[in-house]
Short mmCIF file of C-alpha atoms in Angstrom, two decimals:
data_model
loop_
_atom_site.label_atom_id
_atom_site.label_comp_id
_atom_site.label_asym_id
_atom_site.label_seq_id
_atom_site.Cartn_x
_atom_site.Cartn_y
_atom_site.Cartn_z
CA MET A 21 -0.07 -0.09 0.11
CA LYS A 22 2.70 2.48 0.81
CA TYR A 23 4.26 2.03 -2.46
CA THR A 24 0.92 2.71 -4.22
CA THR A 25 0.56 6.03 -2.14
CA ALA A 26 4.16 6.91 -2.71
CA PHE A 27 3.76 6.62 -6.59
CA ALA A 28 0.37 8.26 -6.66
CA ILE A 29 1.75 11.18 -4.51
CA GLY A 30 5.01 11.40 -6.90
CA LEU A 31 2.49 11.72 -9.76
CA ILE A 32 0.62 14.67 -8.03
CA PHE A 33 4.06 16.36 -7.66
CA GLY A 34 5.11 15.72 -11.13
CA ILE A 35 1.59 16.96 -12.35
CA GLY A 36 2.25 20.09 -10.13
CA LEU A 37 5.66 20.81 -11.80
CA LEU A 38 4.01 20.34 -15.17
CA VAL A 39 1.16 22.74 -14.49
CA SER A 40 3.36 25.42 -12.90
CA GLY A 41 5.96 25.24 -15.69
CA MET A 42 8.81 25.01 -13.14
CA TYR A 43 10.38 22.17 -15.16
CA HIS A 44 11.55 24.90 -17.57
CA PRO A 45 14.80 26.21 -16.37
CA ALA A 46 13.95 29.61 -18.03
CA LYS A 47 11.08 30.05 -15.54
CA VAL A 48 13.29 29.47 -12.65
CA LEU A 49 16.09 31.62 -14.16
CA GLY A 50 13.41 34.34 -14.85
CA PHE A 51 12.45 34.33 -11.10
CA LEU A 52 16.12 34.48 -10.03
CA ASP A 53 17.04 37.34 -12.34
CA LEU A 54 15.82 40.35 -10.20
CA ALA A 55 18.02 42.76 -12.14
CA GLY A 56 16.58 41.75 -15.54
CA LYS A 57 13.05 41.24 -16.61
CA TRP A 58 11.55 39.50 -13.47
CA ASP A 59 9.22 36.62 -13.56
CA PRO A 60 7.43 36.28 -10.16
CA SER A 61 5.92 32.87 -11.10
CA LEU A 62 7.97 30.85 -8.70
CA ALA A 63 6.99 32.85 -5.73
CA PHE A 64 3.27 32.01 -6.76
CA VAL A 65 4.26 28.27 -6.77
CA MET A 66 5.44 28.55 -3.24
CA GLY A 67 2.51 30.52 -2.34
CA GLY A 68 0.10 28.06 -3.70
CA ALA A 69 1.94 25.19 -2.13
CA LEU A 70 2.68 26.42 1.52
CA PRO A 71 -0.94 26.50 2.95
CA PHE A 72 -1.64 23.08 1.70
CA SER A 73 1.61 21.60 3.01
CA ALA A 74 1.02 23.52 6.31
CA ILE A 75 -2.30 21.93 6.88
CA GLY A 76 -0.85 18.63 6.18
CA PHE A 77 1.88 18.89 8.60
CA ILE A 78 -0.46 20.40 11.44
CA ILE A 79 -2.68 17.27 10.91
CA ALA A 80 0.37 14.74 10.74
CA HIS A 81 1.94 16.50 13.95
CA ARG A 82 -1.34 16.23 15.86
CA ARG A 83 -1.75 12.60 14.95
CA GLY A 84 1.81 11.84 15.63
CA LYS A 85 2.05 9.14 13.18
CA ALA A 86 1.15 8.28 9.58
CA LEU A 87 -2.18 6.76 8.47
CA PHE A 88 -0.60 3.22 8.21
CA GLY A 89 1.09 3.51 11.52
CA GLU A 90 4.39 4.46 10.05
CA PRO A 91 6.33 6.83 12.42
CA LEU A 92 6.93 10.51 11.10
CA HIS A 93 10.33 10.54 9.66
CA LEU A 94 11.40 13.98 10.68
CA PRO A 95 14.83 15.67 10.47
CA PRO A 96 16.72 14.46 13.43
CA THR A 97 18.57 17.68 14.12
CA LYS A 98 17.19 21.32 14.71
CA LYS A 99 20.47 23.03 14.63
CA ILE A 100 21.38 25.78 12.28
CA ASP A 101 25.07 24.57 11.70
CA PRO A 102 27.79 25.51 9.25
CA ARG A 103 26.94 22.43 7.13
CA LEU A 104 23.34 23.48 6.46
CA LEU A 105 24.65 27.15 5.79
CA ILE A 106 27.54 25.99 3.42
CA GLY A 107 25.20 23.19 1.66
CA ALA A 108 22.53 25.64 0.93
CA THR A 109 25.01 28.09 -0.47
CA ILE A 110 26.44 25.46 -2.79
CA PHE A 111 23.04 24.27 -3.90
CA GLY A 112 21.97 28.03 -4.59
CA VAL A 113 25.00 28.57 -6.78
CA GLY A 114 24.23 25.43 -8.84
CA TRP A 115 20.63 26.41 -8.88
CA GLY A 116 21.40 29.67 -10.14
CA LEU A 117 23.88 28.27 -12.87
CA SER A 118 21.26 25.98 -14.28
CA GLY A 119 17.82 26.80 -13.19
CA VAL A 120 17.39 23.27 -12.03
CA CYS A 121 16.63 21.83 -8.64
CA PRO A 122 16.36 18.15 -7.84
CA GLY A 123 12.60 17.66 -8.33
CA PRO A 124 12.51 19.10 -11.98
CA ALA A 125 15.95 17.47 -12.63
CA ILE A 126 14.13 14.01 -11.99
CA PHE A 127 11.01 15.08 -13.66
CA ASN A 128 12.86 16.13 -16.72
CA LEU A 129 14.23 12.54 -17.13
CA GLY A 130 10.87 11.88 -18.73
CA PHE A 131 11.57 13.99 -21.68
CA ALA A 132 14.85 11.89 -22.24
CA SER A 133 16.85 14.87 -23.49
CA GLY A 134 20.60 14.60 -23.44
CA SER A 135 20.87 17.65 -21.28
CA ALA A 136 18.59 16.27 -18.65
CA LEU A 137 20.76 12.96 -18.59
CA VAL A 138 23.96 14.99 -18.14
CA PHE A 139 22.58 17.03 -15.42
CA ILE A 140 21.06 14.09 -13.48
CA ALA A 141 24.34 12.09 -13.77
CA ALA A 142 26.36 15.02 -12.32
CA LEU A 143 23.75 15.39 -9.60
CA GLY A 144 24.01 11.86 -8.58
CA ALA A 145 27.83 12.09 -8.69
CA GLY A 146 27.61 15.04 -6.50
CA MET A 147 25.19 13.22 -3.92
CA ALA A 148 27.45 10.09 -3.98
CA GLY A 149 30.67 12.32 -3.43
CA TYR A 150 29.05 13.93 -0.55
CA GLU A 151 28.04 10.60 0.90
CA MET A 152 31.60 9.24 0.73
CA PHE A 153 32.82 12.47 2.35
CA ASP A 154 30.27 12.18 4.94
CA ARG A 155 31.16 8.68 5.86
CA ALA A 156 34.86 9.51 5.83
CA THR A 157 34.36 12.31 8.10
CA ALA A 158 32.00 10.47 10.45
CA LYS A 159 34.57 7.72 11.02
CA ARG A 160 36.96 10.07 12.71
CA MET B 15 12.58 46.45 -11.07
CA GLN B 16 10.87 45.36 -14.37
CA ILE B 17 8.11 42.59 -14.33
CA ASP B 18 8.26 40.09 -16.97
CA TRP B 19 4.57 40.43 -17.82
CA ILE B 20 4.80 38.09 -20.99
CA ASN B 21 6.13 35.01 -19.21
CA PHE B 22 4.48 35.59 -15.78
CA THR B 23 1.96 32.91 -15.18
CA PRO B 24 0.31 33.56 -11.77
CA TRP B 25 -2.67 31.06 -12.20
CA PRO B 26 -0.94 28.05 -13.42
CA SER B 27 1.71 28.91 -10.95
CA LEU B 28 -0.69 28.88 -7.96
CA THR B 29 -2.44 25.78 -9.14
CA GLY B 30 0.71 23.68 -9.81
CA GLY B 31 1.97 25.14 -6.43
CA ALA B 32 -1.29 23.90 -4.68
CA LEU B 33 -0.80 20.51 -6.28
CA ILE B 34 2.77 20.27 -4.90
CA GLY B 35 1.53 21.41 -1.44
CA ILE B 36 -1.13 18.81 -1.56
CA ALA B 37 1.39 16.21 -2.61
CA ALA B 38 3.57 17.15 0.56
CA ALA B 39 0.47 17.02 2.73
CA LEU B 40 -0.45 13.62 1.71
CA LEU B 41 3.08 12.13 1.87
CA ILE B 42 3.59 13.00 5.44
CA ASN B 43 0.22 11.87 6.29
CA PHE B 44 0.28 8.42 4.15
CA ASN B 45 3.74 7.55 4.29
CA GLY B 46 5.20 9.60 7.36
CA ARG B 47 7.82 11.16 4.78
CA ILE B 48 8.88 14.60 4.04
CA MET B 49 8.52 15.33 0.38
CA GLY B 50 12.00 16.52 -0.46
CA ALA B 51 13.14 15.60 -3.90
CA SER B 52 16.87 15.58 -2.81
CA ASN B 53 16.44 13.48 0.17
CA ILE B 54 14.28 10.96 -1.51
CA VAL B 55 16.93 10.56 -4.11
CA GLY B 56 19.88 11.01 -1.87
CA GLY B 57 18.52 8.52 0.53
CA LEU B 58 19.17 5.62 -2.17
CA PHE B 59 23.00 6.58 -1.87
CA HIS B 60 22.75 6.23 1.95
CA SER B 61 20.81 2.98 2.30
CA LEU B 62 18.93 0.60 0.00
CA SER B 63 16.78 -0.69 2.80
CA ASP B 64 13.87 1.50 2.06
CA ALA B 65 14.66 2.00 -1.67
CA PRO B 66 11.15 0.50 -2.99
CA TRP B 67 8.88 3.50 -1.64
CA ARG B 68 11.79 6.00 -2.87
CA LEU B 69 11.62 4.50 -6.45
CA SER B 70 7.76 4.31 -6.39
CA PHE B 71 7.63 8.04 -5.63
CA LEU B 72 10.33 8.84 -8.40
CA ALA B 73 8.50 6.72 -11.04
CA GLY B 74 5.33 8.72 -10.24
CA LEU B 75 7.26 12.03 -10.59
CA ILE B 76 8.71 11.05 -13.90
CA ALA B 77 5.39 9.59 -15.30
CA PRO B 78 3.71 13.10 -16.16
CA ALA B 79 6.95 14.18 -18.02
CA ILE B 80 6.81 11.07 -20.13
CA VAL B 81 3.15 11.60 -21.00
CA ALA B 82 3.87 15.39 -21.66
CA ALA B 83 6.74 14.44 -23.98
CA ALA B 84 4.53 11.94 -25.80
CA ILE B 85 1.72 14.54 -26.62
CA ASN B 86 4.55 17.02 -27.72
CA MET B 87 4.26 19.61 -24.86
CA PRO B 88 7.10 22.11 -24.85
CA LYS B 89 10.55 20.51 -23.96
CA PRO B 90 12.61 21.97 -21.23
CA VAL B 91 15.28 23.91 -22.66
CA PHE B 92 18.57 23.82 -20.64
CA PHE B 93 21.12 26.80 -20.45
CA GLY B 94 24.82 26.82 -20.70
CA SER B 95 27.44 24.52 -22.07
CA THR B 96 27.77 20.79 -21.15
CA ALA B 97 30.52 22.04 -18.74
CA THR B 98 28.32 24.34 -17.17
CA LEU B 99 25.63 21.73 -16.72
CA ILE B 100 27.89 19.23 -15.24
CA VAL B 101 29.25 21.78 -12.67
CA ALA B 102 25.81 22.86 -11.74
CA GLY B 103 24.71 19.23 -11.23
CA LEU B 104 27.59 18.48 -8.98
CA LEU B 105 26.99 21.65 -6.84
CA VAL B 106 23.14 21.00 -6.55
CA GLY B 107 23.83 17.23 -5.75
CA CYS B 108 26.36 17.78 -3.14
CA GLY B 109 24.96 21.07 -1.72
CA THR B 110 21.35 19.57 -1.28
CA ARG B 111 22.90 16.55 0.59
CA MET B 112 25.18 18.70 2.67
CA GLY B 113 22.24 21.19 3.43
CA GLY B 114 19.87 18.32 3.98
CA GLY B 115 17.26 19.53 1.44
CA CYS B 116 16.27 21.39 -1.60
CA THR B 117 13.42 23.54 -2.89
CA SER B 118 10.75 20.99 -1.99
CA GLY B 119 12.31 19.71 1.29
CA HIS B 120 13.19 22.96 2.82
CA GLY B 121 11.27 25.49 0.67
CA VAL B 122 7.92 23.84 0.77
CA CYS B 123 7.89 21.14 3.47
CA GLY B 124 10.19 22.78 5.97
CA MET B 125 9.06 26.27 5.59
CA SER B 126 5.48 25.14 5.88
CA ARG B 127 6.14 23.56 9.18
CA LEU B 128 8.16 26.73 10.38
CA SER B 129 11.48 24.85 10.73
CA PRO B 130 14.06 27.46 11.50
CA ARG B 131 16.59 25.29 9.61
CA SER B 132 14.66 25.20 6.66
CA ILE B 133 13.67 28.89 6.73
CA ALA B 134 17.48 29.67 6.93
CA ALA B 135 18.43 27.21 4.17
CA THR B 136 15.62 28.64 1.81
CA LEU B 137 16.75 32.23 2.41
CA ILE B 138 20.40 31.18 1.64
CA PHE B 139 19.80 29.15 -1.54
CA MET B 140 17.54 31.90 -2.81
CA LEU B 141 20.08 34.42 -2.04
CA ALA B 142 22.95 32.38 -3.61
CA GLY B 143 20.46 31.95 -6.64
CA PHE B 144 20.10 35.50 -7.11
CA VAL B 145 23.65 36.46 -6.69
CA THR B 146 24.68 33.61 -9.16
CA VAL B 147 22.18 34.78 -11.83
CA PHE B 148 23.32 38.50 -11.45
CA VAL B 149 26.86 37.64 -11.83
CA VAL B 150 26.18 35.36 -14.85
CA ARG B 151 23.59 37.41 -16.70
CA HIS B 152 24.88 40.85 -15.81
CA ALA B 153 28.22 41.27 -14.06
CA LEU B 154 30.02 38.79 -16.38
CA ALA B 155 28.00 39.71 -19.59
CA GLY B 156 28.75 43.39 -18.89
CA ALA B 157 32.32 42.76 -18.50
CA ALA B 158 32.48 40.81 -21.65
CA SER B 159 30.87 43.27 -23.87
#
């Protein structure tokens, strides 16, 4: 059952990306380009998403567990540490260079374009590289 | 500031955003998981023990794009050289894992549950994005001409 819901919910996320047009790097870069002709669309995507997501989290937090009895897998840490700040900065630079963040990067695989494949391969390599770095530093 | 009225799409953006928010609300309530694209993918590099739900979710995420491509909806156009795409992909992959989230995980889920970490991360990656686009499109382009 949880695989069916995961698939169906992934589908809703994907349709959301399609409808909002945020899978187009140009839309994202248009939002990030404050000094050029600014396209506020991405702010409207966030504005559309936040109320629904907030209600969902309020309900989940009240219930304390998911509908099929799964615990809520929430981030273990609440600390704002250098890792968070440096990581977010690195991500932001990559996002600004390409106009692509992880959700649309995966979504765009469906279009099977060469650029989408190049990007996702590099993204996977970056994630695997960080994982290795994380394991190496955790051992010490 | 000049608004790009030609490309600004308030209604599709709000509607698509609402769908993304609904998906986030459903995933935490049905599966007990945070809908963060980078963590759902990145978790596969960490441990394969819960790979099936991650792969199910990712299959769902890709499916609408396959349909969109089949009915000839506009393809995404990527910017920059292959080298730029590779560098950007590496930075996005490494940065989202290091920072523990991306636009969906921190930006939508974390912000909506008022997590201070996510609010800080979202402000920072947005700021880094604004600065990067300014440098690429204006500072460097200006210097080259």
